[in-house]
Every structure is written in structure tokens, then in C-alpha cells.
């Protein structure tokens, strides 16, 4: 079965040849293919190239570039660090105080540089291998996003000390 056939059969309850496997590898594979992760994060073409190479080498049952833990907070105004060889990280909490919520940016994924780059990269992946594998993306959940813009320690403390604000 091809990855696309396997997932279609699996989702419709039909018999499949093996369990589907869809590892989310993304930027962690950039060094495997001779690319810095900092380069990966700044180019739709590089993101797509890595995702296509991962598919061709490992044959997962799904493909696509997700938003990760950084894209949405960055779109909202958080400062993100991009090490040459490492995962992007939030440099400092965006919400120092809950009054800062009124200053958060309204997100338009087609206009935000980071989010639109990921959308373009996914379209490139779809165009290149979408006939063989389902291409999708993901987005950070609301609790994780809140923790990213408030700071994980701050949010956990706030849950106990200031639940109304949370």
C-alpha cells in the first residue's frame, strides 16, 4: 500500500498492511540533510525540501509542516530565538501582565511572514508529493499557546494564584 492508500483505508476502517506511522520530524531533520535549523526556519523552500526528503527517505504515512510551538506566539508579537542547530524557542514571555492582552496582534495567517511561509511550504509539499501521501499541518493548542506567550512558569503559577486572569 502507498502511504495515501494506507491512511485512506485506515480512516475508513478497512484492512491495512501495517499500522500507520506519521512521525513529526520537521526541523530536527535539517542537519541530517546538511542544513542548519536556523536556515530551515527562514525559508519555505527549505522547509518543503526537508519534508520531501524525509518522505522520500523514510516513507511516513503523513507529511506536512506544522506551526510548532513558535509560529503562533511569534505571529502575536513574541520574540523567538533561532539557534543554528537547535529548536526555536521563545526568548521571553510576551505577556508580562494580563493587561498586555489588549496589545496582542490580530493574526492573519496569509499576511504574517512566518505563518504564510509555512502555508507556502505546505503547498510546495502538496504539489511535490501530495499524490503519494496526505499532506497536512497542525497548530498549537490554546493552553500551549497561552503558556508560550505568558511563560510556562508564570502560567502555571497563575493557574493557582490568579485563575480568573487565566
Backbone as JSON, one array per atom type, in Angstrom:
{
  "sequence": "XXXXXXXXXXXXXXXXXXXXXXXXXXXXXXXXXXXXXXXXXXXXXXXXXXXXXXXXXXXXXXXXXXXXXXXXXXXXXXXXXXXXXXXXXXXXXXXXXXXXXXXXXXXXXXXXXXXXXXXXXXXXXXXXXXXXXXXXXXXXXXXXXXXXXXXXXXXXXXXXXXXXXX",
  "N": [[0.83, -1.18, 0.0], [0.43, 2.27, -0.68], [1.43, 5.2, 1.16], [-0.74, 7.01, 1.11], [-2.91, 5.38, 0.31], [-2.91, 3.61, 2.48], [-3.57, 5.28, 4.69], [-6.08, 6.21, 3.91], [-7.54, 3.81, 3.84], [-7.25, 3.02, 6.52], [-8.55, 5.12, 7.91], [-11.12, 4.69, 7.08], [-11.77, 2.32, 8.22], [-11.02, -0.03, 6.99], [-9.08, -2.98, 6.11], [-5.56, -2.91, 6.65], [-2.09, -2.97, 5.63], [-0.11, -2.55, 7.53], [0.39, -0.85, 10.68], [-0.27, 2.65, 10.57], [2.25, 5.19, 10.45], [3.27, 8.28, 11.43], [5.57, 10.21, 11.96], [6.54, 13.32, 13.37], [8.89, 15.17, 12.17], [10.22, 17.38, 10.93], [12.07, 20.33, 11.49], [14.04, 19.06, 12.98], [15.27, 17.3, 11.32], [16.76, 18.78, 9.57], [19.67, 19.12, 9.93], [20.44, 16.51, 9.26], [20.22, 16.48, 6.55], [22.16, 18.26, 5.8], [21.62, 20.94, 6.46], [21.3, 23.95, 8.34], [19.25, 24.4, 11.21], [18.4, 26.98, 11.67], [18.4, 28.04, 9.11], [16.43, 26.49, 7.91], [14.12, 27.41, 9.29], [13.71, 29.89, 8.13], [12.91, 29.8, 5.49], [10.57, 28.94, 3.09], [11.05, 27.28, 0.94], [13.22, 25.73, 1.84], [12.03, 24.43, 4.04], [10.08, 22.91, 2.69], [11.73, 21.36, 1.03], [13.12, 19.77, 2.92], [10.96, 18.36, 4.1], [10.04, 16.9, 1.9], [12.32, 15.38, 1.33], [12.49, 13.9, 3.72], [10.14, 12.41, 3.44], [10.76, 10.94, 1.09], [12.97, 9.45, 1.93], [12.21, 8.1, 4.35], [9.56, 7.31, 4.13], [7.04, 7.99, 5.55], [3.6, 7.85, 6.7], [2.26, 10.19, 6.53], [2.61, 13.67, 5.77], [3.9, 17.0, 6.02], [4.23, 20.42, 7.16], [4.21, 21.66, 10.31], [2.97, 24.2, 12.58], [4.39, 24.27, 14.88], [5.74, 25.15, 18.13], [6.38, 27.79, 18.09], [5.47, 29.48, 16.0], [2.81, 30.64, 16.14], [2.95, 32.17, 18.63], [5.0, 33.91, 17.81], [3.76, 35.21, 15.67], [1.96, 36.66, 17.13], [3.54, 38.49, 18.31], [5.65, 37.73, 19.96], [9.12, 37.42, 20.81], [11.35, 35.36, 19.18], [13.92, 32.96, 19.43], [16.36, 31.71, 17.22], [18.41, 29.29, 17.0], [21.42, 28.13, 15.33], [21.75, 25.33, 15.25], [19.43, 23.83, 16.59], [16.26, 23.77, 18.3], [13.8, 26.26, 17.74], [12.97, 28.84, 20.08], [11.02, 30.55, 22.57], [12.07, 33.69, 23.48], [11.45, 35.45, 25.57], [8.68, 35.88, 27.8], [5.72, 37.12, 26.3], [3.45, 38.28, 27.42], [3.74, 40.17, 30.01], [2.07, 41.04, 31.92], [-1.4, 40.65, 32.56], [-2.85, 42.77, 31.58], [-1.59, 43.36, 29.26], [-2.77, 41.93, 27.26], [-4.46, 43.33, 25.59], [-2.73, 44.4, 23.77], [-1.93, 42.44, 22.06], [-1.27, 41.11, 18.83], [-3.56, 40.88, 16.12], [-4.05, 38.02, 14.24], [-3.36, 37.26, 10.9], [-3.05, 34.66, 8.93], [-2.24, 34.6, 6.24], [-0.94, 36.94, 5.82], [0.94, 37.29, 7.81], [4.42, 37.0, 8.13], [5.83, 34.61, 9.06], [3.77, 32.62, 9.39], [2.57, 32.61, 6.82], [4.71, 31.74, 5.32], [4.97, 29.09, 6.18], [2.52, 28.09, 5.29], [2.91, 28.39, 2.51], [5.07, 26.63, 2.18], [3.85, 24.19, 2.82], [2.1, 24.02, 0.66], [3.94, 23.67, -1.41], [4.95, 21.16, -0.71], [2.61, 19.65, -0.96], [2.2, 19.94, -3.74], [4.44, 18.57, -4.69], [4.49, 15.92, -3.56], [1.95, 15.19, -2.88], [0.31, 13.48, -4.28], [1.05, 11.02, -3.42], [0.98, 10.89, -0.66], [-0.88, 11.94, 2.2], [-1.03, 15.35, 2.92], [-0.69, 17.55, 5.54], [-1.14, 19.9, 8.25], [-0.48, 21.33, 11.45], [-1.51, 22.97, 14.46], [-0.68, 24.88, 17.32], [-2.16, 24.17, 20.48], [-4.68, 25.84, 22.57], [-3.96, 26.05, 25.34], [-1.21, 25.55, 25.35], [-0.39, 27.63, 23.69], [-1.13, 29.81, 25.29], [0.64, 29.37, 27.41], [3.04, 29.75, 26.07], [3.0, 32.47, 25.39], [2.66, 33.73, 27.82], [4.57, 32.62, 29.4], [5.72, 29.59, 30.63], [6.18, 28.92, 33.38], [5.06, 31.19, 34.62], [2.36, 30.98, 33.8], [1.59, 28.53, 34.96], [1.88, 29.15, 37.67], [0.01, 31.22, 37.78], [-2.35, 29.82, 37.36], [-2.87, 28.73, 39.79], [-2.63, 30.95, 41.59], [-3.97, 33.09, 40.36], [-6.45, 32.43, 38.96], [-8.7, 33.58, 37.69], [-7.7, 35.49, 35.92], [-6.31, 33.86, 34.17]],
  "CA": [[0.0, 0.0, 0.0], [1.11, 3.56, -0.6], [1.0, 5.9, 2.38], [-2.07, 7.61, 0.93], [-3.86, 4.27, 0.34], [-2.94, 3.08, 3.84], [-4.31, 6.19, 5.56], [-7.48, 6.22, 3.47], [-8.13, 2.57, 4.32], [-7.26, 3.08, 7.99], [-9.58, 6.06, 8.36], [-12.45, 4.17, 6.75], [-11.96, 1.07, 8.93], [-10.66, -1.18, 6.15], [-7.85, -3.69, 6.48], [-4.33, -2.27, 6.19], [-0.93, -3.87, 5.65], [0.63, -2.3, 8.77], [-0.09, 0.34, 11.37], [0.28, 3.9, 10.04], [3.27, 5.87, 11.25], [3.4, 9.67, 10.96], [6.42, 10.99, 12.86], [6.68, 14.75, 13.09], [10.33, 15.34, 12.24], [10.47, 18.78, 10.61], [13.37, 20.98, 11.62], [15.05, 18.19, 13.59], [15.97, 16.59, 10.25], [17.55, 19.7, 8.74], [21.1, 18.77, 9.93], [20.61, 15.22, 8.57], [20.34, 16.77, 5.12], [23.17, 19.28, 5.6], [21.08, 22.29, 6.59], [21.14, 24.48, 9.69], [17.84, 24.61, 11.56], [18.1, 28.41, 11.5], [18.1, 28.22, 7.68], [15.13, 25.84, 7.72], [13.06, 28.26, 9.82], [13.59, 31.16, 7.39], [12.69, 29.6, 4.06], [9.54, 27.97, 2.7], [11.68, 26.31, 0.05], [14.0, 24.79, 2.67], [11.07, 23.6, 4.79], [9.49, 21.94, 1.75], [12.79, 20.44, 0.62], [13.36, 18.81, 4.01], [9.79, 17.49, 4.24], [10.03, 16.0, 0.74], [13.43, 14.44, 1.54], [12.07, 12.99, 4.8], [9.19, 11.45, 2.86], [11.43, 10.04, 0.15], [13.9, 8.55, 2.62], [11.62, 7.29, 5.42], [8.22, 6.88, 3.7], [5.99, 8.05, 6.56], [2.22, 7.8, 6.18], [1.75, 11.55, 6.51], [3.65, 14.68, 5.55], [3.45, 18.38, 6.21], [4.98, 21.27, 8.06], [3.33, 22.21, 11.34], [3.28, 25.53, 13.11], [5.29, 24.13, 16.01], [5.43, 25.91, 19.33], [6.89, 29.14, 17.97], [4.89, 30.29, 14.93], [1.69, 31.46, 16.61], [3.41, 33.22, 19.53], [5.75, 34.91, 17.04], [2.77, 36.0, 14.94], [1.3, 37.54, 18.09], [4.49, 39.51, 18.74], [6.71, 37.21, 20.82], [10.46, 37.33, 20.24], [11.74, 33.96, 19.09], [15.33, 32.7, 19.14], [16.59, 30.7, 16.18], [19.81, 28.83, 17.01], [21.84, 27.46, 14.1], [21.49, 23.9, 15.36], [18.57, 23.62, 17.75], [14.86, 24.11, 18.13], [13.45, 27.64, 18.04], [12.44, 28.98, 21.44], [10.52, 31.86, 22.94], [13.14, 34.33, 24.24], [10.9, 35.98, 26.81], [7.22, 35.91, 27.73], [5.12, 38.28, 25.66], [2.52, 38.89, 28.38], [4.33, 40.4, 31.34], [0.92, 41.3, 32.77], [-2.62, 40.35, 31.8], [-3.29, 43.98, 30.89], [-0.94, 43.38, 27.95], [-3.57, 41.19, 26.27], [-5.02, 44.28, 24.62], [-1.69, 44.76, 22.8], [-1.62, 41.3, 21.19], [-1.59, 41.31, 17.41], [-4.56, 40.04, 15.47], [-3.28, 37.21, 13.3], [-3.84, 36.89, 9.57], [-2.01, 33.72, 8.51], [-1.78, 34.86, 4.88], [-0.11, 38.16, 5.81], [2.05, 37.16, 8.75], [5.56, 36.4, 7.42], [6.12, 33.24, 9.49], [2.66, 31.71, 9.09], [2.39, 32.48, 5.37], [5.82, 30.93, 4.84], [4.62, 27.69, 6.46], [1.44, 27.74, 4.37], [3.52, 28.22, 1.19], [5.87, 25.4, 2.23], [2.93, 23.05, 2.73], [1.62, 23.94, -0.72], [5.03, 23.07, -2.19], [4.97, 19.73, -0.38], [1.42, 19.1, -1.61], [2.45, 19.88, -5.18], [5.51, 17.61, -5.0], [4.26, 14.51, -3.15], [0.57, 15.02, -2.43], [-0.33, 12.35, -4.96], [1.5, 9.79, -2.76], [0.8, 10.94, 0.79], [-1.71, 13.05, 2.68], [-0.25, 16.47, 3.43], [-1.5, 18.31, 6.49], [-0.38, 20.73, 9.16], [-1.05, 21.37, 12.79], [-1.41, 24.27, 15.12], [-0.55, 24.74, 18.76], [-3.43, 24.26, 21.19], [-4.85, 27.09, 23.31], [-3.22, 26.07, 26.61], [0.2, 25.66, 25.0], [-0.2, 28.99, 23.2], [-1.17, 30.69, 26.47], [1.9, 29.18, 28.14], [4.14, 30.32, 25.28], [3.01, 33.94, 25.42], [2.73, 34.19, 29.22], [5.69, 31.95, 30.06], [5.18, 28.37, 31.24], [6.18, 29.04, 34.84], [4.08, 32.2, 35.0], [1.01, 30.45, 33.62], [1.32, 27.51, 35.98], [1.7, 29.87, 38.93], [-1.25, 31.96, 37.67], [-3.49, 28.88, 37.49], [-3.1, 28.59, 41.23], [-2.76, 32.23, 42.3], [-4.78, 34.08, 39.65], [-7.2, 31.65, 37.95], [-9.62, 34.43, 36.94], [-6.94, 36.1, 34.83], [-6.0, 32.8, 33.21]],
  "C": [[0.88, 1.25, 0.0], [0.67, 4.22, 0.71], [-0.41, 6.48, 2.26], [-3.15, 6.52, 0.97], [-4.03, 3.73, 1.75], [-3.79, 3.98, 4.76], [-5.78, 6.26, 5.18], [-8.19, 4.97, 3.98], [-8.27, 2.58, 5.84], [-8.41, 3.95, 8.5], [-10.99, 5.6, 8.04], [-12.69, 2.79, 7.37], [-11.66, -0.17, 8.11], [-9.36, -1.8, 6.62], [-6.64, -2.97, 5.87], [-3.16, -3.23, 6.35], [-0.05, -3.71, 6.89], [0.04, -1.06, 9.43], [0.52, 1.59, 10.74], [1.28, 4.52, 11.01], [3.5, 7.25, 10.64], [4.26, 10.47, 11.92], [6.49, 12.44, 12.41], [8.15, 15.1, 13.27], [10.79, 16.76, 11.94], [11.9, 19.25, 10.74], [14.44, 20.1, 12.23], [15.83, 17.42, 12.53], [16.85, 17.49, 9.39], [19.04, 19.33, 8.76], [21.38, 17.44, 9.23], [20.82, 15.42, 7.08], [21.27, 17.95, 4.85], [22.7, 20.72, 5.73], [21.01, 22.7, 8.06], [19.64, 24.62, 9.98], [17.46, 26.08, 11.41], [17.78, 28.74, 10.04], [16.72, 27.66, 7.37], [14.0, 26.78, 8.13], [12.79, 29.52, 8.99], [13.25, 31.01, 5.92], [11.62, 28.54, 3.79], [10.14, 26.88, 1.82], [12.48, 25.28, 0.84], [13.09, 23.88, 3.48], [10.5, 22.51, 3.89], [10.53, 20.91, 1.33], [13.04, 19.37, 1.67], [12.18, 17.85, 4.14], [9.71, 16.48, 3.1], [11.14, 14.96, 0.88], [13.1, 13.43, 2.64], [11.1, 11.96, 4.25], [9.9, 10.46, 1.95], [12.35, 9.04, 0.84], [13.19, 7.6, 3.58], [10.22, 6.77, 5.13], [7.18, 6.88, 4.82], [4.61, 8.06, 5.9], [1.53, 9.16, 6.21], [2.91, 12.5, 6.29], [3.05, 16.05, 5.82], [4.28, 19.1, 7.23], [3.99, 21.91, 9.03], [3.79, 23.58, 11.79], [4.26, 25.45, 14.28], [4.84, 24.99, 17.19], [5.78, 27.39, 19.19], [6.08, 30.03, 17.04], [3.75, 31.19, 15.4], [2.14, 32.52, 17.61], [4.19, 34.31, 18.78], [4.79, 35.81, 16.26], [2.05, 36.99, 15.85], [2.25, 38.59, 18.65], [5.61, 39.02, 19.63], [8.04, 37.21, 20.07], [10.91, 35.88, 20.32], [13.22, 33.86, 18.76], [15.45, 31.55, 18.16], [18.06, 30.28, 16.19], [20.15, 28.12, 15.69], [21.52, 25.97, 14.12], [20.71, 23.65, 16.65], [17.17, 24.08, 17.43], [14.64, 25.57, 18.51], [12.8, 27.71, 19.42], [11.96, 30.41, 21.66], [11.57, 32.51, 23.85], [12.65, 34.9, 25.56], [9.38, 36.0, 26.68], [6.71, 37.22, 27.13], [4.2, 39.03, 26.63], [3.2, 39.0, 29.74], [3.22, 40.54, 32.38], [-0.33, 41.03, 31.92], [-3.23, 41.58, 31.13], [-2.69, 44.08, 29.49], [-1.74, 42.65, 26.87], [-4.11, 42.13, 25.2], [-4.01, 44.69, 23.55], [-1.33, 43.6, 21.86], [-2.05, 41.6, 19.76], [-2.7, 40.37, 16.97], [-3.85, 39.31, 14.34], [-4.05, 36.99, 12.01], [-2.76, 35.96, 8.99], [-1.48, 33.96, 7.1], [-0.88, 36.09, 4.81], [1.06, 38.1, 6.78], [3.21, 36.46, 8.06], [5.83, 34.94, 7.78], [5.01, 32.27, 9.09], [2.47, 31.53, 7.59], [3.52, 31.66, 4.75], [5.52, 29.44, 5.05], [3.5, 27.24, 5.53], [2.0, 27.52, 2.96], [4.32, 26.92, 1.12], [4.97, 24.17, 2.12], [2.35, 22.91, 1.33], [2.68, 23.33, -1.63], [5.11, 21.56, -1.96], [3.78, 19.04, -1.05], [1.65, 18.93, -3.11], [3.45, 18.79, -5.55], [5.14, 16.17, -4.69], [2.83, 14.23, -2.72], [-0.19, 13.92, -3.14], [0.03, 11.02, -4.29], [1.15, 9.72, -1.28], [-0.1, 12.12, 1.14], [-0.82, 14.11, 3.31], [-1.16, 17.29, 4.33], [-0.57, 19.17, 7.33], [-1.03, 20.65, 10.52], [-0.85, 22.74, 13.38], [-1.36, 24.02, 16.62], [-1.92, 24.92, 19.42], [-3.49, 25.5, 22.08], [-4.06, 27.15, 24.62], [-1.72, 26.25, 26.34], [0.51, 27.05, 24.49], [-0.19, 29.98, 24.37], [0.14, 30.58, 27.26], [3.07, 29.81, 27.39], [4.16, 31.84, 25.37], [3.06, 34.51, 26.85], [3.99, 33.7, 29.9], [5.13, 30.76, 30.82], [5.11, 28.47, 32.75], [5.15, 30.05, 35.32], [2.66, 31.66, 34.9], [0.66, 29.41, 34.68], [1.1, 28.15, 37.35], [0.35, 30.6, 38.92], [-2.47, 31.05, 37.82], [-3.86, 28.73, 38.95], [-3.43, 29.92, 41.9], [-3.72, 33.22, 41.66], [-5.64, 33.41, 38.57], [-8.17, 32.51, 37.12], [-8.93, 35.05, 35.73], [-6.63, 35.07, 33.75], [-7.25, 32.52, 32.38]]
}
